[in-house]
Short mmCIF file of C-alpha atoms in Angstrom, two decimals:
data_model
loop_
_atom_site.label_atom_id
_atom_site.label_comp_id
_atom_site.label_asym_id
_atom_site.label_seq_id
_atom_site.Cartn_x
_atom_site.Cartn_y
_atom_site.Cartn_z
CA UNK A 8 35.88 -74.84 118.56
CA UNK A 9 37.69 -72.80 115.96
CA UNK A 10 35.79 -70.69 113.53
CA UNK A 11 37.14 -72.83 110.57
CA UNK A 12 35.77 -76.05 112.12
CA UNK A 13 32.33 -74.45 112.92
CA UNK A 14 31.97 -73.37 109.27
CA UNK A 15 32.99 -76.92 108.07
CA UNK A 16 30.37 -78.58 110.25
CA UNK A 17 27.63 -76.13 109.18
CA UNK A 18 28.55 -76.62 105.51
CA UNK A 19 28.53 -80.47 106.06
CA UNK A 20 25.17 -80.40 107.61
CA UNK A 21 23.58 -78.25 105.02
CA UNK A 22 25.00 -80.43 102.06
CA UNK A 23 23.88 -83.70 103.63
CA UNK A 24 20.47 -82.23 104.19
CA UNK A 25 20.22 -80.86 100.81
CA UNK A 26 21.40 -84.14 99.37
CA UNK A 27 18.86 -86.19 101.17
CA UNK A 28 16.02 -83.86 100.15
CA UNK A 29 16.96 -84.23 96.39
CA UNK A 30 17.01 -87.97 96.56
CA UNK A 31 13.77 -88.35 98.43
CA UNK A 32 11.91 -85.88 96.30
CA UNK A 33 13.02 -87.48 93.12
CA UNK A 34 11.95 -90.94 94.47
CA UNK A 35 8.54 -90.00 95.60
CA UNK A 36 7.90 -88.32 92.21
CA UNK A 37 8.98 -91.66 90.51
CA UNK A 38 6.62 -93.52 92.62
CA UNK A 39 3.66 -91.87 91.07
CA UNK A 40 4.72 -93.01 87.61
CA UNK A 41 4.77 -96.78 87.36
CA UNK A 42 6.67 -96.41 83.93
CA UNK A 43 9.69 -95.06 85.67
CA UNK A 44 12.26 -97.38 87.36
CA UNK A 45 13.95 -96.61 90.63
CA UNK A 46 17.19 -94.71 90.60
CA UNK A 47 19.90 -95.12 93.16
CA UNK A 48 23.23 -92.77 93.21
CA UNK A 49 26.48 -93.96 94.00
CA UNK A 50 28.78 -91.26 95.67
CA UNK A 51 32.51 -91.16 95.62
CA UNK A 52 32.63 -89.23 99.06
CA UNK A 53 30.23 -88.13 101.87
CA UNK A 54 32.38 -85.04 102.50
CA UNK A 55 31.36 -81.41 101.17
CA UNK A 56 31.61 -81.39 97.49
CA UNK A 57 30.63 -84.99 97.06
CA UNK A 58 30.25 -86.07 93.38
CA UNK A 59 27.76 -88.52 91.80
CA UNK A 60 29.80 -90.93 89.70
CA UNK A 61 27.13 -93.24 88.62
CA UNK A 62 23.24 -93.49 88.34
CA UNK A 63 22.14 -97.05 88.74
CA UNK A 64 18.56 -97.65 87.17
CA UNK A 65 16.62 -100.61 88.77
CA UNK A 66 15.45 -103.10 86.05
CA UNK A 67 14.22 -106.67 85.85
CA UNK A 68 14.35 -107.96 82.25
CA UNK A 69 12.57 -111.28 82.79
CA UNK A 70 9.69 -109.63 84.73
CA UNK A 71 9.42 -106.86 81.94
CA UNK A 72 9.19 -109.43 79.35
CA UNK A 73 6.62 -111.50 81.20
CA UNK A 74 4.53 -108.13 81.62
CA UNK A 75 4.82 -107.44 77.84
CA UNK A 76 3.39 -110.88 77.01
CA UNK A 77 0.68 -110.52 79.59
CA UNK A 78 -0.36 -107.08 78.26
CA UNK A 79 -0.64 -108.49 74.74
CA UNK A 80 -2.73 -111.46 75.72
CA UNK A 81 -5.01 -109.39 77.88
CA UNK A 82 -5.63 -106.81 75.16
CA UNK A 83 -6.38 -109.60 72.63
CA UNK A 84 -8.87 -111.26 74.95
CA UNK A 85 -10.25 -107.95 75.89
CA UNK A 86 -10.96 -107.13 72.19
CA UNK A 87 -12.46 -110.68 71.78
CA UNK A 88 -14.92 -110.61 74.69
CA UNK A 89 -16.02 -107.04 73.83
CA UNK A 90 -16.65 -108.00 70.10
CA UNK A 91 -18.57 -111.03 70.99
CA UNK A 92 -20.74 -109.17 73.31
CA UNK A 93 -21.32 -106.60 70.58
CA UNK A 94 -22.17 -109.47 68.18
CA UNK A 95 -24.75 -111.01 70.51
CA UNK A 96 -26.51 -107.91 70.98
CA UNK A 97 -26.73 -106.69 67.37
CA UNK A 98 -27.53 -110.31 65.90
CA UNK A 99 -29.73 -111.87 68.57
CA UNK A 100 -30.68 -108.98 70.62
CA UNK A 101 -31.25 -108.66 74.37
CA UNK A 102 -31.88 -112.19 76.04
CA UNK A 103 -32.00 -113.51 72.30
CA UNK A 104 -35.28 -111.81 71.49
CA UNK A 105 -34.30 -111.17 68.00
CA UNK A 106 -32.57 -114.51 67.38
CA UNK A 107 -33.80 -116.54 64.39
CA UNK A 108 -34.35 -119.52 66.97
CA UNK A 109 -36.96 -117.32 68.88
CA UNK A 110 -38.85 -116.39 65.59
CA UNK A 111 -38.90 -119.89 64.30
CA UNK A 112 -40.31 -121.08 67.64
CA UNK A 113 -43.20 -118.59 67.34
CA UNK A 114 -43.74 -119.57 63.77
CA UNK A 115 -44.10 -123.29 64.83
CA UNK A 116 -46.65 -122.13 67.48
CA UNK A 117 -48.59 -120.14 64.98
CA UNK A 118 -48.66 -123.15 62.62
CA UNK A 119 -50.09 -125.40 65.41
CA UNK A 120 -52.51 -122.84 66.21
CA UNK A 121 -53.69 -122.64 62.61
CA UNK A 122 -53.77 -126.44 62.39
CA UNK A 123 -56.22 -126.36 65.26
CA UNK A 124 -58.65 -124.25 63.51
CA UNK A 125 -57.59 -124.40 59.82
CA UNK A 126 -60.72 -122.65 58.74
CA UNK A 127 -59.79 -119.30 60.58
CA UNK A 128 -58.42 -116.89 57.99
CA UNK A 129 -57.04 -114.77 60.70
CA UNK A 130 -54.85 -117.47 62.16
CA UNK A 131 -53.62 -117.96 58.57
CA UNK A 132 -52.48 -114.40 58.34
CA UNK A 133 -50.85 -114.69 61.79
CA UNK A 134 -48.95 -117.53 60.50
CA UNK A 135 -47.76 -115.90 57.53
CA UNK A 136 -46.79 -112.84 59.57
CA UNK A 137 -44.83 -115.00 61.84
CA UNK A 138 -42.90 -116.19 58.70
CA UNK A 139 -42.33 -112.46 58.16
CA UNK A 140 -40.59 -112.18 61.61
CA UNK A 141 -38.59 -115.20 60.84
CA UNK A 142 -37.40 -113.54 57.59
CA UNK A 143 -36.66 -110.20 59.36
CA UNK A 144 -34.59 -111.83 62.02
CA UNK A 145 -32.59 -113.43 59.33
CA UNK A 146 -32.26 -110.52 57.23
CA UNK A 147 -31.36 -108.11 60.06
CA UNK A 148 -28.93 -110.76 61.58
CA UNK A 149 -27.11 -110.99 58.24
CA UNK A 150 -26.87 -107.34 57.99
CA UNK A 151 -25.72 -106.90 61.55
CA UNK A 152 -22.92 -109.40 60.82
CA UNK A 153 -21.66 -107.47 57.90
CA UNK A 154 -21.74 -104.16 59.86
CA UNK A 155 -19.86 -105.87 62.55
CA UNK A 156 -17.29 -106.85 60.07
CA UNK A 157 -17.00 -103.39 58.77
CA UNK A 158 -16.69 -101.94 62.17
CA UNK A 159 -13.83 -104.32 63.01
CA UNK A 160 -12.20 -103.51 59.75
CA UNK A 161 -12.15 -99.83 60.79
CA UNK A 162 -10.91 -100.66 64.28
CA UNK A 163 -7.94 -102.72 62.55
CA UNK A 164 -7.18 -99.63 60.32
CA UNK A 165 -7.03 -97.27 63.43
CA UNK A 166 -4.86 -99.65 65.30
CA UNK A 167 -2.46 -99.97 62.55
CA UNK A 168 -2.22 -96.16 62.38
CA UNK A 169 -1.64 -96.02 66.06
CA UNK A 170 0.96 -98.69 65.97
CA UNK A 171 2.91 -97.00 63.21
CA UNK A 172 2.80 -93.77 65.20
CA UNK A 173 4.17 -95.54 68.30
CA UNK A 174 7.08 -97.09 66.25
CA UNK A 175 7.89 -93.54 65.08
CA UNK A 176 8.05 -92.32 68.67
CA UNK A 177 10.10 -95.43 69.63
CA UNK A 178 12.57 -94.41 66.87
CA UNK A 179 13.14 -90.96 68.28
CA UNK A 180 13.61 -92.34 71.91
CA UNK A 181 15.76 -95.32 70.92
CA UNK A 182 18.04 -92.93 68.97
CA UNK A 183 18.40 -90.79 72.30
CA UNK A 184 19.22 -93.70 74.18
CA UNK A 185 21.88 -94.99 71.83
CA UNK A 186 23.44 -91.39 71.36
CA UNK A 187 23.48 -90.92 75.18
CA UNK A 188 24.92 -94.26 75.98
CA UNK A 189 27.82 -93.71 73.51
CA UNK A 190 28.58 -90.28 74.79
CA UNK A 191 28.47 -91.56 78.44
CA UNK A 192 25.21 -89.60 79.33
CA UNK A 193 22.75 -90.70 81.91
CA UNK A 194 19.90 -92.24 79.73
CA UNK A 195 17.79 -93.53 82.55
CA UNK A 196 14.81 -91.16 81.70
CA UNK A 197 14.99 -92.16 78.03
CA UNK A 198 15.21 -95.83 78.90
CA UNK A 199 11.83 -95.33 80.97
CA UNK A 200 10.16 -93.68 78.05
CA UNK A 201 11.39 -96.54 75.80
CA UNK A 202 9.89 -99.10 78.25
CA UNK A 203 6.63 -97.25 78.46
CA UNK A 204 6.34 -97.23 74.45
CA UNK A 205 7.01 -101.07 74.47
CA UNK A 206 3.97 -101.45 76.76
CA UNK A 207 1.91 -99.47 74.43
CA UNK A 208 3.13 -101.26 71.46
CA UNK A 209 2.52 -104.65 73.04
CA UNK A 210 -1.20 -103.76 73.26
CA UNK A 211 -1.60 -104.04 69.60
CA UNK A 212 0.87 -106.78 68.76
CA UNK A 213 2.82 -109.41 70.84
CA UNK A 214 6.52 -108.42 70.56
CA UNK A 215 10.00 -109.57 71.96
CA UNK A 216 12.89 -107.35 72.35
CA UNK A 217 16.75 -107.89 71.89
CA UNK A 218 19.24 -105.19 73.10
CA UNK A 219 22.35 -104.75 71.04
CA UNK A 220 25.52 -102.77 71.73
CA UNK A 221 25.01 -99.21 72.82
CA UNK A 222 21.62 -99.99 74.25
CA UNK A 223 20.29 -100.35 70.60
CA UNK A 224 16.93 -102.30 70.80
CA UNK A 225 15.41 -104.67 68.12
CA UNK A 226 11.67 -105.49 68.19
CA UNK A 227 10.19 -108.59 66.48
CA UNK A 228 6.59 -109.75 66.63
CA UNK A 229 5.70 -113.22 68.10
CA UNK A 230 5.46 -114.44 64.58
CA UNK A 231 9.17 -113.56 63.95
CA UNK A 232 8.56 -110.41 61.82
CA UNK A 233 10.88 -107.73 62.37
CA UNK A 234 8.92 -104.55 63.67
CA UNK A 235 11.80 -102.23 64.38
CA UNK A 236 15.56 -102.30 63.66
CA UNK A 237 17.20 -98.86 63.55
CA UNK A 238 14.22 -97.72 61.97
CA UNK A 239 10.39 -98.92 62.08
CA UNK A 240 9.35 -101.54 59.55
CA UNK A 241 6.23 -100.66 57.77
CA UNK A 242 2.85 -102.09 59.05
CA UNK A 243 0.45 -101.88 56.33
CA UNK A 244 -3.30 -102.68 55.83
CA UNK A 245 -5.77 -101.64 53.16
CA UNK A 246 -9.35 -101.35 54.61
CA UNK A 247 -12.59 -102.18 52.74
CA UNK A 248 -15.18 -99.48 52.41
CA UNK A 249 -17.96 -101.84 52.77
CA UNK A 250 -18.68 -105.69 53.53
CA UNK A 251 -20.98 -108.12 51.93
CA UNK A 252 -21.53 -111.85 52.26
CA UNK A 253 -18.77 -112.64 49.83
CA UNK A 254 -16.16 -109.89 50.84
CA UNK A 255 -12.69 -111.16 52.04
CA UNK A 256 -11.14 -108.92 54.52
CA UNK A 257 -7.57 -107.80 54.01
CA UNK A 258 -4.54 -108.91 56.13
CA UNK A 259 -2.41 -106.75 58.18
CA UNK A 260 1.27 -107.11 57.15
CA UNK A 261 4.36 -106.42 59.35
CA UNK A 262 7.46 -105.77 57.15
CA UNK A 263 5.45 -107.76 54.36
CA UNK A 264 4.66 -110.93 56.65
CA UNK A 265 0.91 -111.25 57.36
CA UNK A 266 -0.16 -111.04 61.06
CA UNK A 267 -1.68 -114.35 62.18
CA UNK A 268 -5.43 -114.03 63.62
CA UNK A 269 -6.35 -115.66 66.87
CA UNK A 270 -8.24 -118.99 67.34
CA UNK A 271 -11.05 -119.88 69.86
CA UNK A 272 -13.29 -118.01 72.49
CA UNK A 273 -10.50 -118.05 74.97
CA UNK A 274 -8.33 -116.58 72.01
CA UNK A 275 -4.78 -117.31 71.03
CA UNK A 276 -4.66 -113.75 69.80
CA UNK A 277 -1.83 -111.67 71.38
CA UNK A 278 -2.72 -107.99 70.91
CA UNK A 279 -6.01 -106.31 69.78
CA UNK A 280 -5.07 -106.41 65.97
CA UNK A 281 -4.87 -110.19 65.80
CA UNK A 282 -8.11 -110.41 67.90
CA UNK A 283 -9.95 -107.94 65.58
CA UNK A 284 -8.76 -109.94 62.55
CA UNK A 285 -10.23 -112.98 64.16
CA UNK A 286 -13.48 -111.44 64.95
CA UNK A 287 -13.76 -110.01 61.48
CA UNK A 288 -12.67 -113.09 59.41
CA UNK A 289 -13.63 -116.06 61.53
CA UNK A 290 -16.11 -115.40 64.24
CA UNK A 291 -18.38 -113.22 62.18
CA UNK A 292 -18.04 -115.37 59.15
CA UNK A 293 -19.04 -118.42 61.12
CA UNK A 294 -22.12 -116.58 62.40
CA UNK A 295 -23.06 -115.65 58.90
CA UNK A 296 -22.70 -119.24 57.65
CA UNK A 297 -25.08 -120.37 60.52
CA UNK A 298 -27.56 -117.87 59.54
CA UNK A 299 -27.32 -118.89 55.81
CA UNK A 300 -27.75 -122.44 56.76
CA UNK A 301 -30.94 -121.70 59.07
CA UNK A 302 -32.29 -119.85 55.98
CA UNK A 303 -31.73 -122.87 53.68
CA UNK A 304 -33.19 -125.17 56.14
CA UNK A 305 -36.35 -123.06 56.31
CA UNK A 306 -36.80 -123.00 52.47
CA UNK A 307 -36.17 -126.81 52.35
CA UNK A 308 -38.63 -127.53 55.27
CA UNK A 309 -41.53 -125.40 53.85
CA UNK A 310 -40.94 -126.53 50.26
CA UNK A 311 -44.00 -127.59 48.42
CA UNK A 312 -44.12 -131.20 47.29
CA UNK A 313 -45.97 -132.84 44.60
CA UNK A 314 -48.56 -135.32 46.15
CA UNK A 315 -47.75 -137.86 43.40
CA UNK A 316 -44.14 -137.78 44.22
CA UNK A 317 -43.13 -137.17 40.42
CA UNK A 318 -42.27 -133.63 40.40
CA UNK A 319 -39.48 -131.85 42.16
CA UNK A 320 -39.98 -130.00 45.30
CA UNK A 321 -40.57 -126.22 44.65
CA UNK A 322 -40.06 -123.08 47.19
CA UNK A 323 -43.09 -122.68 49.23
CA UNK A 324 -43.64 -120.40 52.15
CA UNK A 325 -40.24 -119.22 51.91
CA UNK A 326 -38.45 -118.26 48.69
CA UNK A 327 -35.03 -116.93 47.61
CA UNK A 328 -33.23 -115.42 44.41
CA UNK A 329 -32.72 -119.19 42.98
CA UNK A 330 -36.40 -119.86 43.24
CA UNK A 331 -38.75 -121.41 42.55
CA UNK A 332 -36.35 -124.41 43.05
CA UNK A 333 -34.86 -125.06 46.49
CA UNK A 334 -31.16 -124.96 47.39
CA UNK A 335 -29.25 -128.12 47.16
CA UNK A 336 -29.12 -130.37 50.07
CA UNK A 337 -26.33 -129.97 52.66
CA UNK A 338 -24.63 -127.09 50.74
CA UNK A 339 -24.02 -123.71 52.22
CA UNK A 340 -25.03 -120.73 49.98
CA UNK A 341 -23.31 -117.36 50.94
CA UNK A 342 -25.59 -114.51 51.65
CA UNK A 343 -28.83 -116.52 51.76
CA UNK A 344 -30.00 -115.24 55.10
CA UNK A 345 -29.93 -111.74 53.75
CA UNK A 346 -31.86 -112.90 50.60
CA UNK A 347 -34.47 -115.07 52.03
CA UNK A 348 -38.03 -113.75 51.55
CA UNK A 349 -41.75 -114.85 52.31
CA UNK A 350 -43.28 -115.94 49.02
CA UNK A 351 -45.52 -113.32 47.73
CA UNK A 352 -48.09 -116.10 46.76
CA UNK A 353 -48.76 -116.40 50.62
CA UNK A 354 -48.86 -112.76 51.43
CA UNK A 355 -52.18 -111.04 51.56
CA UNK A 356 -50.54 -107.65 51.38
CA UNK A 357 -48.81 -108.71 48.12
CA UNK A 358 -51.97 -109.85 46.59
CA UNK A 359 -51.35 -113.62 47.64
CA UNK A 360 -53.49 -116.11 49.65
CA UNK A 361 -52.53 -117.15 53.19
CA UNK A 362 -54.76 -120.23 52.83
CA UNK A 363 -52.19 -121.64 50.53
CA UNK A 364 -50.33 -122.58 53.59
CA UNK A 365 -53.05 -124.96 54.58
CA UNK A 366 -53.95 -126.20 50.90
CA UNK A 367 -50.77 -126.03 48.95
CA UNK A 368 -50.78 -125.16 45.33
CA UNK A 369 -48.63 -121.91 45.31
CA UNK A 370 -46.64 -123.56 42.41
CA UNK A 371 -49.63 -124.76 40.37
CA UNK A 372 -52.45 -127.23 40.74
CA UNK A 373 -49.84 -130.14 40.65
CA UNK A 374 -48.74 -129.24 44.14
CA UNK A 375 -52.35 -128.84 45.61
CA UNK A 376 -52.85 -131.07 48.64
CA UNK A 377 -56.41 -130.15 49.68
CA UNK A 378 -57.95 -131.08 46.51
CA UNK A 379 -61.53 -131.06 47.95
CA UNK A 380 -61.19 -127.67 49.48
CA UNK A 381 -62.08 -128.77 52.91
CA UNK A 382 -62.11 -126.22 55.53
CA UNK A 383 -61.01 -128.46 58.18
CA UNK A 384 -57.91 -129.65 56.11
CA UNK A 385 -54.83 -129.55 58.44
CA UNK A 386 -52.54 -132.33 57.19
CA UNK A 387 -50.25 -130.03 55.38
CA UNK A 388 -49.88 -127.52 58.29
CA UNK A 389 -48.98 -130.32 60.66
CA UNK A 390 -46.55 -131.70 58.16
CA UNK A 391 -44.89 -128.38 58.03
CA UNK A 392 -44.48 -128.22 61.84
CA UNK A 393 -43.12 -131.67 61.87
CA UNK A 394 -40.53 -130.88 59.39
CA UNK A 395 -39.28 -128.16 61.49
CA UNK A 396 -38.22 -130.81 64.03
CA UNK A 397 -36.99 -133.50 61.34
CA UNK A 398 -33.18 -133.98 61.12
CA UNK A 399 -31.62 -132.82 57.81
CA UNK A 400 -28.14 -132.32 56.52
CA UNK A 401 -26.31 -129.03 57.23
CA UNK A 402 -22.95 -127.85 55.66
CA UNK A 403 -20.01 -128.56 58.15
CA UNK A 404 -18.70 -125.23 57.16
CA UNK A 405 -21.12 -123.83 59.53
CA UNK A 406 -19.06 -125.33 62.39
CA UNK A 407 -22.25 -127.10 63.93
CA UNK A 408 -23.72 -130.54 64.04
CA UNK A 409 -24.50 -131.44 60.39
CA UNK A 410 -27.39 -133.71 61.22
CA UNK A 411 -29.96 -131.60 63.06
CA UNK A 412 -33.63 -130.16 62.63
CA UNK A 413 -34.00 -126.69 61.64
CA UNK A 414 -35.19 -125.72 65.04
CA UNK A 415 -32.33 -127.44 66.91
CA UNK A 416 -29.78 -126.04 64.42
CA UNK A 417 -31.05 -122.40 65.12
CA UNK A 418 -30.80 -122.91 68.84
CA UNK A 419 -27.25 -124.67 68.44
CA UNK A 420 -26.19 -121.27 66.82
CA UNK A 421 -27.36 -119.31 69.62
CA UNK A 422 -25.66 -121.70 72.06
CA UNK A 423 -22.36 -121.53 70.02
CA UNK A 424 -22.32 -117.75 70.28
CA UNK A 425 -23.09 -117.83 74.03
CA UNK A 426 -20.46 -120.41 74.67
CA UNK A 427 -17.69 -118.32 72.91
CA UNK A 428 -18.89 -115.28 74.59
CA UNK A 429 -18.45 -116.96 78.17
CA UNK A 430 -15.10 -118.47 77.20
CA UNK A 431 -13.91 -114.95 76.08
CA UNK A 432 -15.21 -113.44 79.33
CA UNK A 433 -13.68 -115.97 81.47
CA UNK A 434 -10.23 -115.79 79.51
CA UNK A 435 -10.43 -111.87 79.95
CA UNK A 436 -10.70 -112.12 83.65
CA UNK A 437 -7.73 -114.51 83.96
CA UNK A 438 -5.44 -112.61 81.39
CA UNK A 439 -6.21 -109.29 83.16
CA UNK A 440 -5.33 -110.74 86.55
CA UNK A 441 -2.06 -112.04 85.09
CA UNK A 442 -1.20 -108.60 83.56
CA UNK A 443 -1.92 -106.74 86.98
CA UNK A 444 0.08 -109.40 88.86
CA UNK A 445 3.14 -109.09 86.53
CA UNK A 446 2.85 -105.39 86.61
CA UNK A 447 2.65 -105.53 90.35
CA UNK A 448 5.75 -107.72 90.53
CA UNK A 449 7.64 -105.68 88.23
CA UNK A 450 6.91 -102.61 90.26
CA UNK A 451 7.89 -104.18 93.43
CA UNK A 452 11.12 -105.26 92.00
CA UNK A 453 12.11 -102.01 90.26
CA UNK A 454 9.76 -99.27 91.61
CA UNK A 455 9.98 -97.05 94.60
CA UNK A 456 8.70 -98.34 97.90
CA UNK A 457 6.56 -95.30 99.21
CA UNK A 458 6.61 -96.58 102.81
CA UNK A 459 10.38 -96.51 102.83
CA UNK A 460 10.56 -93.01 101.23
CA UNK A 461 7.98 -91.77 103.90
CA UNK A 462 10.24 -93.25 106.59
CA UNK A 463 13.18 -91.20 104.94
CA UNK A 464 11.26 -88.05 104.94
CA UNK A 465 10.70 -88.46 108.72
CA UNK A 466 14.51 -89.03 109.14
CA UNK A 467 14.88 -85.84 106.93
CA UNK A 468 12.66 -83.86 109.25
CA UNK A 469 14.94 -84.88 112.25
CA UNK A 470 17.97 -84.11 110.23
CA UNK A 471 16.69 -80.59 109.46
CA UNK A 472 15.85 -80.07 113.02
CA UNK A 473 19.27 -81.17 114.24
CA UNK A 474 20.99 -79.05 111.61
CA UNK A 475 18.92 -76.06 112.56
CA UNK A 476 19.90 -76.35 116.30
CA UNK A 477 23.55 -76.73 115.20
CA UNK A 478 23.56 -73.64 113.03
CA UNK A 479 21.94 -71.74 115.91
CA UNK A 480 24.78 -72.87 118.12
CA UNK A 481 27.22 -72.01 115.66
CA UNK A 482 25.68 -68.44 115.09
CA UNK A 483 25.83 -67.82 118.79
CA UNK A 484 29.60 -68.84 119.05
CA UNK A 485 30.46 -66.47 116.01
CA UNK A 486 28.46 -63.66 117.70
CA UNK A 487 30.43 -64.26 120.86
CA UNK A 488 33.77 -64.33 118.96
CA UNK A 489 32.91 -61.09 117.07
CA UNK A 490 32.00 -59.34 120.27
CA UNK A 491 35.13 -60.39 121.99
CA UNK A 492 37.36 -59.11 119.12
CA UNK A 493 35.69 -55.70 119.30
#
């Protein structure tokens, strides 16, 4: 073997080993980052001085679009499920301990106990205290709903700020991709960063993309509003500082087009913003209306009546800002759950007389039922207890059965929230599974197979060993030749 041939063999061995090291190292590093697609190099020659003429980036447009859609659906459902869990705890408490339905049941028990011993003043006070607990549950529930809406409003504002920031980052990376493509540079890394940003954007709003010449990308929402075209389009939102029963939440606008909230427990919302809008403007409002209708039903059920039937019914145990009259039948009054009070005429601590609950007459002698002052009179107490179970008309805006008793309606409200919560939790599990499966399928199609790369590493070890032996033999040959020439 000539000296030139030996040198060529050594150079080839070193080059091939070095090239394999570079490719394997890069692939293994890419495997640790799921946002990076697999690269493959096409070489013009295997001889020393081989030149990379093209970098091929693995991509699957269909799977990527499916993954973006699945991410949006999962994030929307996740926000919905978390919001309903929070509402359940803040409005009804752990295991519905603070729910109006629970308090009404205890009030009914207190009335029945008082009716069994109507001469017992302590039982009269206990019944009034049970009424106070009903009022607290409604007042606290109404306040919790408004706080929940305010929190959702702040979440929306934060999400809009994050989305605008991501769109700004997307503009920078998209410009890098377009400029690199036009100049013939390798833009694979920039494309990976752009894909990662698309996944982040899809967490807030459902998107679809179109790629134009020069790898320039356009993003539109599922509602058809343009989110990005050359430059980011404005996503605007004006938050409210506080929420009351009549407060209307502001919309989120994408390039002037309002974002549509989701619908249902297994929500149609795609992205966390649409889900937060649904929680703030639909779910929480529905809960508020149901509480308001429970309050109206209680005022009506405990209204004092004229024994002769000639005078109008008047507010009895429960009163409100529009008293002493009672609210109109079947008509929702916004904010009533937060305004309902125990009538001071029945409250001993306010100078009232709890025995009026037994006798009547809080609105004057014309409304007195126990005209003889009998200590065993229980007819009115039993009548109040029966009214809690008698059907009445509720406003359909509350979203529940319109012909129910107060007690049944209050439990229907608890069931409505629980049913929505379970639907949301079940939907979150399914949509999360879809997001994970599409991400796995995308990774399998475009990512790096670590098992294959480890096999290449073993081959590389063998190649190094063979190269080392060859270099050792060549070294001995060169030493022999040098000694022979001396």
